[in-house]
Amino acid sequence: MTIAAIPIVYGIPNCDTVKKARAWLTGRGIAHEFHDFKKQGVPAERLPAWMQAVGWEKLLNRQGTTWRKLDADTQAGAQDATGAATLMQQQSSVIKRPVVEWPHGRITVGFSADAWAEYAQACKH
């Protein structure tokens, strides 16, 4: 696995949490790359690493509008890691955002200013 020199933020540009996270990074002078799920899709080669790092249950956002709009059969198909991975590949909006790959290999999901302050130290050269 190649580890990026700057954080890579994966998400959807109009997501409020993604906007907040990107603004937080920019406000601290931390360069980052943004990967837009809507334009670039979910990177199939990265999804297993995310699931291993944070657990598929945390990565799959069952609280969001997209999940609630899914039919019962589709939801039932995402009750294990394999089914969840398939759904996340097909519908990126069910992935909790943002997913961030930090320098030195840490992977986080969601935004927490307190936790990110620690991770951001690795970004300062």
mmCIF file with all atom_site columns, C-alpha atoms in Angstrom:
data_model
loop_
_atom_site.group_PDB
_atom_site.id
_atom_site.type_symbol
_atom_site.label_atom_id
_atom_site.label_alt_id
_atom_site.label_comp_id
_atom_site.label_asym_id
_atom_site.label_entity_id
_atom_site.label_seq_id
_atom_site.pdbx_PDB_ins_code
_atom_site.Cartn_x
_atom_site.Cartn_y
_atom_site.Cartn_z
_atom_site.occupancy
_atom_site.B_iso_or_equiv
_atom_site.pdbx_formal_charge
_atom_site.auth_seq_id
_atom_site.auth_comp_id
_atom_site.auth_asym_id
_atom_site.auth_atom_id
_atom_site.pdbx_PDB_model_num
ATOM 1   C CA . MET A 1 1   ? 0.000   0.000  0.000  1.00 0.00 ? 1   MET A CA 1
ATOM 2   C CA . THR A 1 2   ? 1.275   3.442  -0.905 1.00 0.00 ? 2   THR A CA 1
ATOM 3   C CA . ILE A 1 3   ? 0.862   5.994  1.852  1.00 0.00 ? 3   ILE A CA 1
ATOM 4   C CA . ALA A 1 4   ? 0.096   9.513  0.721  1.00 0.00 ? 4   ALA A CA 1
ATOM 5   C CA . ALA A 1 5   ? 2.212   12.436 1.885  1.00 0.00 ? 5   ALA A CA 1
ATOM 6   C CA . ILE A 1 6   ? -0.948  14.481 2.459  1.00 0.00 ? 6   ILE A CA 1
ATOM 7   C CA . PRO A 1 7   ? -4.383  13.418 3.707  1.00 0.00 ? 7   PRO A CA 1
ATOM 8   C CA . ILE A 1 8   ? -6.810  12.135 1.107  1.00 0.00 ? 8   ILE A CA 1
ATOM 9   C CA . VAL A 1 9   ? -10.398 13.071 1.917  1.00 0.00 ? 9   VAL A CA 1
ATOM 10  C CA . TYR A 1 10  ? -13.031 10.855 0.311  1.00 0.00 ? 10  TYR A CA 1
ATOM 11  C CA . GLY A 1 11  ? -16.614 11.979 0.172  1.00 0.00 ? 11  GLY A CA 1
ATOM 12  C CA . ILE A 1 12  ? -19.299 14.002 -1.521 1.00 0.00 ? 12  ILE A CA 1
ATOM 13  C CA . PRO A 1 13  ? -18.691 17.738 -2.002 1.00 0.00 ? 13  PRO A CA 1
ATOM 14  C CA . ASN A 1 14  ? -22.151 18.890 -0.911 1.00 0.00 ? 14  ASN A CA 1
ATOM 15  C CA . CYS A 1 15  ? -22.110 16.825 2.310  1.00 0.00 ? 15  CYS A CA 1
ATOM 16  C CA . ASP A 1 16  ? -22.065 19.217 5.288  1.00 0.00 ? 16  ASP A CA 1
ATOM 17  C CA . THR A 1 17  ? -19.644 17.041 7.265  1.00 0.00 ? 17  THR A CA 1
ATOM 18  C CA . VAL A 1 18  ? -17.257 16.826 4.316  1.00 0.00 ? 18  VAL A CA 1
ATOM 19  C CA . LYS A 1 19  ? -17.428 20.616 3.884  1.00 0.00 ? 19  LYS A CA 1
ATOM 20  C CA . LYS A 1 20  ? -16.687 21.114 7.577  1.00 0.00 ? 20  LYS A CA 1
ATOM 21  C CA . ALA A 1 21  ? -13.782 18.657 7.470  1.00 0.00 ? 21  ALA A CA 1
ATOM 22  C CA . ARG A 1 22  ? -12.210 20.224 4.393  1.00 0.00 ? 22  ARG A CA 1
ATOM 23  C CA . ALA A 1 23  ? -12.602 23.719 5.855  1.00 0.00 ? 23  ALA A CA 1
ATOM 24  C CA . TRP A 1 24  ? -10.963 22.509 9.080  1.00 0.00 ? 24  TRP A CA 1
ATOM 25  C CA . LEU A 1 25  ? -7.952  21.187 7.166  1.00 0.00 ? 25  LEU A CA 1
ATOM 26  C CA . THR A 1 26  ? -7.680  24.302 4.992  1.00 0.00 ? 26  THR A CA 1
ATOM 27  C CA . GLY A 1 27  ? -8.027  26.558 8.035  1.00 0.00 ? 27  GLY A CA 1
ATOM 28  C CA . ARG A 1 28  ? -4.983  24.890 9.571  1.00 0.00 ? 28  ARG A CA 1
ATOM 29  C CA . GLY A 1 29  ? -2.934  25.126 6.400  1.00 0.00 ? 29  GLY A CA 1
ATOM 30  C CA . ILE A 1 30  ? -3.021  21.369 5.798  1.00 0.00 ? 30  ILE A CA 1
ATOM 31  C CA . ALA A 1 31  ? -2.871  20.522 2.118  1.00 0.00 ? 31  ALA A CA 1
ATOM 32  C CA . HIS A 1 32  ? -5.113  17.629 1.177  1.00 0.00 ? 32  HIS A CA 1
ATOM 33  C CA . GLU A 1 33  ? -6.437  15.798 -1.827 1.00 0.00 ? 33  GLU A CA 1
ATOM 34  C CA . PHE A 1 34  ? -10.188 15.412 -2.329 1.00 0.00 ? 34  PHE A CA 1
ATOM 35  C CA . HIS A 1 35  ? -11.683 12.315 -3.937 1.00 0.00 ? 35  HIS A CA 1
ATOM 36  C CA . ASP A 1 36  ? -15.265 12.953 -5.051 1.00 0.00 ? 36  ASP A CA 1
ATOM 37  C CA . PHE A 1 37  ? -17.362 9.793  -4.833 1.00 0.00 ? 37  PHE A CA 1
ATOM 38  C CA . LYS A 1 38  ? -19.922 11.252 -7.254 1.00 0.00 ? 38  LYS A CA 1
ATOM 39  C CA . LYS A 1 39  ? -17.361 11.988 -9.987 1.00 0.00 ? 39  LYS A CA 1
ATOM 40  C CA . GLN A 1 40  ? -14.672 9.394  -9.293 1.00 0.00 ? 40  GLN A CA 1
ATOM 41  C CA . GLY A 1 41  ? -16.630 6.579  -7.646 1.00 0.00 ? 41  GLY A CA 1
ATOM 42  C CA . VAL A 1 42  ? -15.626 4.497  -4.662 1.00 0.00 ? 42  VAL A CA 1
ATOM 43  C CA . PRO A 1 43  ? -12.084 3.181  -5.174 1.00 0.00 ? 43  PRO A CA 1
ATOM 44  C CA . ALA A 1 44  ? -12.617 -0.592 -5.139 1.00 0.00 ? 44  ALA A CA 1
ATOM 45  C CA . GLU A 1 45  ? -8.974  -1.169 -4.228 1.00 0.00 ? 45  GLU A CA 1
ATOM 46  C CA . ARG A 1 46  ? -9.267  1.041  -1.099 1.00 0.00 ? 46  ARG A CA 1
ATOM 47  C CA . LEU A 1 47  ? -12.615 -0.152 0.269  1.00 0.00 ? 47  LEU A CA 1
ATOM 48  C CA . PRO A 1 48  ? -11.225 -3.363 1.872  1.00 0.00 ? 48  PRO A CA 1
ATOM 49  C CA . ALA A 1 49  ? -8.568  -1.345 3.743  1.00 0.00 ? 49  ALA A CA 1
ATOM 50  C CA . TRP A 1 50  ? -11.217 1.047  5.059  1.00 0.00 ? 50  TRP A CA 1
ATOM 51  C CA . MET A 1 51  ? -13.396 -1.837 6.176  1.00 0.00 ? 51  MET A CA 1
ATOM 52  C CA . GLN A 1 52  ? -10.454 -3.485 7.916  1.00 0.00 ? 52  GLN A CA 1
ATOM 53  C CA . ALA A 1 53  ? -9.359  -0.247 9.609  1.00 0.00 ? 53  ALA A CA 1
ATOM 54  C CA . VAL A 1 54  ? -12.716 0.925  10.966 1.00 0.00 ? 54  VAL A CA 1
ATOM 55  C CA . GLY A 1 55  ? -15.056 -2.043 10.499 1.00 0.00 ? 55  GLY A CA 1
ATOM 56  C CA . TRP A 1 56  ? -17.743 -2.343 7.860  1.00 0.00 ? 56  TRP A CA 1
ATOM 57  C CA . GLU A 1 57  ? -20.438 -1.604 10.436 1.00 0.00 ? 57  GLU A CA 1
ATOM 58  C CA . LYS A 1 58  ? -18.993 1.848  11.130 1.00 0.00 ? 58  LYS A CA 1
ATOM 59  C CA . LEU A 1 59  ? -18.346 2.560  7.457  1.00 0.00 ? 59  LEU A CA 1
ATOM 60  C CA . LEU A 1 60  ? -21.922 1.733  6.421  1.00 0.00 ? 60  LEU A CA 1
ATOM 61  C CA . ASN A 1 61  ? -24.104 4.716  7.322  1.00 0.00 ? 61  ASN A CA 1
ATOM 62  C CA . ARG A 1 62  ? -27.453 3.314  8.400  1.00 0.00 ? 62  ARG A CA 1
ATOM 63  C CA . GLN A 1 63  ? -28.573 6.697  9.752  1.00 0.00 ? 63  GLN A CA 1
ATOM 64  C CA . GLY A 1 64  ? -28.609 8.570  6.462  1.00 0.00 ? 64  GLY A CA 1
ATOM 65  C CA . THR A 1 65  ? -31.358 9.361  4.004  1.00 0.00 ? 65  THR A CA 1
ATOM 66  C CA . THR A 1 66  ? -29.921 7.059  1.344  1.00 0.00 ? 66  THR A CA 1
ATOM 67  C CA . TRP A 1 67  ? -30.104 4.032  3.655  1.00 0.00 ? 67  TRP A CA 1
ATOM 68  C CA . ARG A 1 68  ? -33.658 4.850  4.749  1.00 0.00 ? 68  ARG A CA 1
ATOM 69  C CA . LYS A 1 69  ? -34.754 5.091  1.105  1.00 0.00 ? 69  LYS A CA 1
ATOM 70  C CA . LEU A 1 70  ? -33.408 1.633  0.237  1.00 0.00 ? 70  LEU A CA 1
ATOM 71  C CA . ASP A 1 71  ? -35.923 -1.181 -0.018 1.00 0.00 ? 71  ASP A CA 1
ATOM 72  C CA . ALA A 1 72  ? -35.914 -3.853 2.678  1.00 0.00 ? 72  ALA A CA 1
ATOM 73  C CA . ASP A 1 73  ? -34.297 -6.471 0.420  1.00 0.00 ? 73  ASP A CA 1
ATOM 74  C CA . THR A 1 74  ? -31.382 -4.178 -0.400 1.00 0.00 ? 74  THR A CA 1
ATOM 75  C CA . GLN A 1 75  ? -30.904 -3.342 3.280  1.00 0.00 ? 75  GLN A CA 1
ATOM 76  C CA . ALA A 1 76  ? -31.064 -7.038 4.171  1.00 0.00 ? 76  ALA A CA 1
ATOM 77  C CA . GLY A 1 77  ? -28.339 -7.751 1.610  1.00 0.00 ? 77  GLY A CA 1
ATOM 78  C CA . ALA A 1 78  ? -25.944 -5.502 3.539  1.00 0.00 ? 78  ALA A CA 1
ATOM 79  C CA . GLN A 1 79  ? -25.936 -7.472 6.786  1.00 0.00 ? 79  GLN A CA 1
ATOM 80  C CA . ASP A 1 80  ? -22.376 -8.750 6.439  1.00 0.00 ? 80  ASP A CA 1
ATOM 81  C CA . ALA A 1 81  ? -19.061 -7.410 5.149  1.00 0.00 ? 81  ALA A CA 1
ATOM 82  C CA . THR A 1 82  ? -19.480 -8.806 1.636  1.00 0.00 ? 82  THR A CA 1
ATOM 83  C CA . GLY A 1 83  ? -22.996 -7.453 1.183  1.00 0.00 ? 83  GLY A CA 1
ATOM 84  C CA . ALA A 1 84  ? -22.057 -4.113 2.704  1.00 0.00 ? 84  ALA A CA 1
ATOM 85  C CA . ALA A 1 85  ? -19.037 -3.780 0.377  1.00 0.00 ? 85  ALA A CA 1
ATOM 86  C CA . THR A 1 86  ? -21.207 -4.498 -2.646 1.00 0.00 ? 86  THR A CA 1
ATOM 87  C CA . LEU A 1 87  ? -23.764 -1.886 -1.587 1.00 0.00 ? 87  LEU A CA 1
ATOM 88  C CA . MET A 1 88  ? -21.067 0.720  -0.843 1.00 0.00 ? 88  MET A CA 1
ATOM 89  C CA . GLN A 1 89  ? -19.593 0.197  -4.312 1.00 0.00 ? 89  GLN A CA 1
ATOM 90  C CA . GLN A 1 90  ? -23.007 0.612  -5.913 1.00 0.00 ? 90  GLN A CA 1
ATOM 91  C CA . GLN A 1 91  ? -24.262 3.494  -3.772 1.00 0.00 ? 91  GLN A CA 1
ATOM 92  C CA . SER A 1 92  ? -21.471 5.662  -2.406 1.00 0.00 ? 92  SER A CA 1
ATOM 93  C CA . SER A 1 93  ? -23.956 7.753  -0.428 1.00 0.00 ? 93  SER A CA 1
ATOM 94  C CA . VAL A 1 94  ? -24.293 4.928  2.126  1.00 0.00 ? 94  VAL A CA 1
ATOM 95  C CA . ILE A 1 95  ? -20.650 5.379  3.160  1.00 0.00 ? 95  ILE A CA 1
ATOM 96  C CA . LYS A 1 96  ? -20.196 7.441  6.304  1.00 0.00 ? 96  LYS A CA 1
ATOM 97  C CA . ARG A 1 97  ? -18.255 10.555 5.375  1.00 0.00 ? 97  ARG A CA 1
ATOM 98  C CA . PRO A 1 98  ? -15.622 11.690 5.158  1.00 0.00 ? 98  PRO A CA 1
ATOM 99  C CA . VAL A 1 99  ? -13.254 8.769  4.916  1.00 0.00 ? 99  VAL A CA 1
ATOM 100 C CA . VAL A 1 100 ? -9.726  10.111 5.383  1.00 0.00 ? 100 VAL A CA 1
ATOM 101 C CA . GLU A 1 101 ? -6.469  8.374  4.654  1.00 0.00 ? 101 GLU A CA 1
ATOM 102 C CA . TRP A 1 102 ? -3.883  10.196 6.746  1.00 0.00 ? 102 TRP A CA 1
ATOM 103 C CA . PRO A 1 103 ? -0.128  10.207 6.195  1.00 0.00 ? 103 PRO A CA 1
ATOM 104 C CA . HIS A 1 104 ? 1.489   7.265  8.019  1.00 0.00 ? 104 HIS A CA 1
ATOM 105 C CA . GLY A 1 105 ? -1.477  5.025  7.172  1.00 0.00 ? 105 GLY A CA 1
ATOM 106 C CA . ARG A 1 106 ? -4.224  5.932  9.655  1.00 0.00 ? 106 ARG A CA 1
ATOM 107 C CA . ILE A 1 107 ? -7.776  5.748  8.273  1.00 0.00 ? 107 ILE A CA 1
ATOM 108 C CA . THR A 1 108 ? -10.669 7.598  9.907  1.00 0.00 ? 108 THR A CA 1
ATOM 109 C CA . VAL A 1 109 ? -14.372 7.943  9.200  1.00 0.00 ? 109 VAL A CA 1
ATOM 110 C CA . GLY A 1 110 ? -16.420 10.984 10.121 1.00 0.00 ? 110 GLY A CA 1
ATOM 111 C CA . PHE A 1 111 ? -15.165 14.290 11.457 1.00 0.00 ? 111 PHE A CA 1
ATOM 112 C CA . SER A 1 112 ? -13.979 15.098 14.965 1.00 0.00 ? 112 SER A CA 1
ATOM 113 C CA . ALA A 1 113 ? -11.913 18.251 15.440 1.00 0.00 ? 113 ALA A CA 1
ATOM 114 C CA . ASP A 1 114 ? -10.409 16.883 18.671 1.00 0.00 ? 114 ASP A CA 1
ATOM 115 C CA . ALA A 1 115 ? -9.270  13.604 17.131 1.00 0.00 ? 115 ALA A CA 1
ATOM 116 C CA . TRP A 1 116 ? -8.147  15.247 13.921 1.00 0.00 ? 116 TRP A CA 1
ATOM 117 C CA . ALA A 1 117 ? -5.863  17.670 15.796 1.00 0.00 ? 117 ALA A CA 1
ATOM 118 C CA . GLU A 1 118 ? -3.705  14.669 16.725 1.00 0.00 ? 118 GLU A CA 1
ATOM 119 C CA . TYR A 1 119 ? -3.727  13.198 13.205 1.00 0.00 ? 119 TYR A CA 1
ATOM 120 C CA . ALA A 1 120 ? -2.930  16.569 11.659 1.00 0.00 ? 120 ALA A CA 1
ATOM 121 C CA . GLN A 1 121 ? 0.395   16.688 13.527 1.00 0.00 ? 121 GLN A CA 1
ATOM 122 C CA . ALA A 1 122 ? 1.664   14.022 11.142 1.00 0.00 ? 122 ALA A CA 1
ATOM 123 C CA . CYS A 1 123 ? 0.871   16.350 8.234  1.00 0.00 ? 123 CYS A CA 1
ATOM 124 C CA . LYS A 1 124 ? 3.087   19.190 9.450  1.00 0.00 ? 124 LYS A CA 1
ATOM 125 C CA . HIS A 1 125 ? 6.590   18.924 8.083  1.00 0.00 ? 125 HIS A CA 1
#
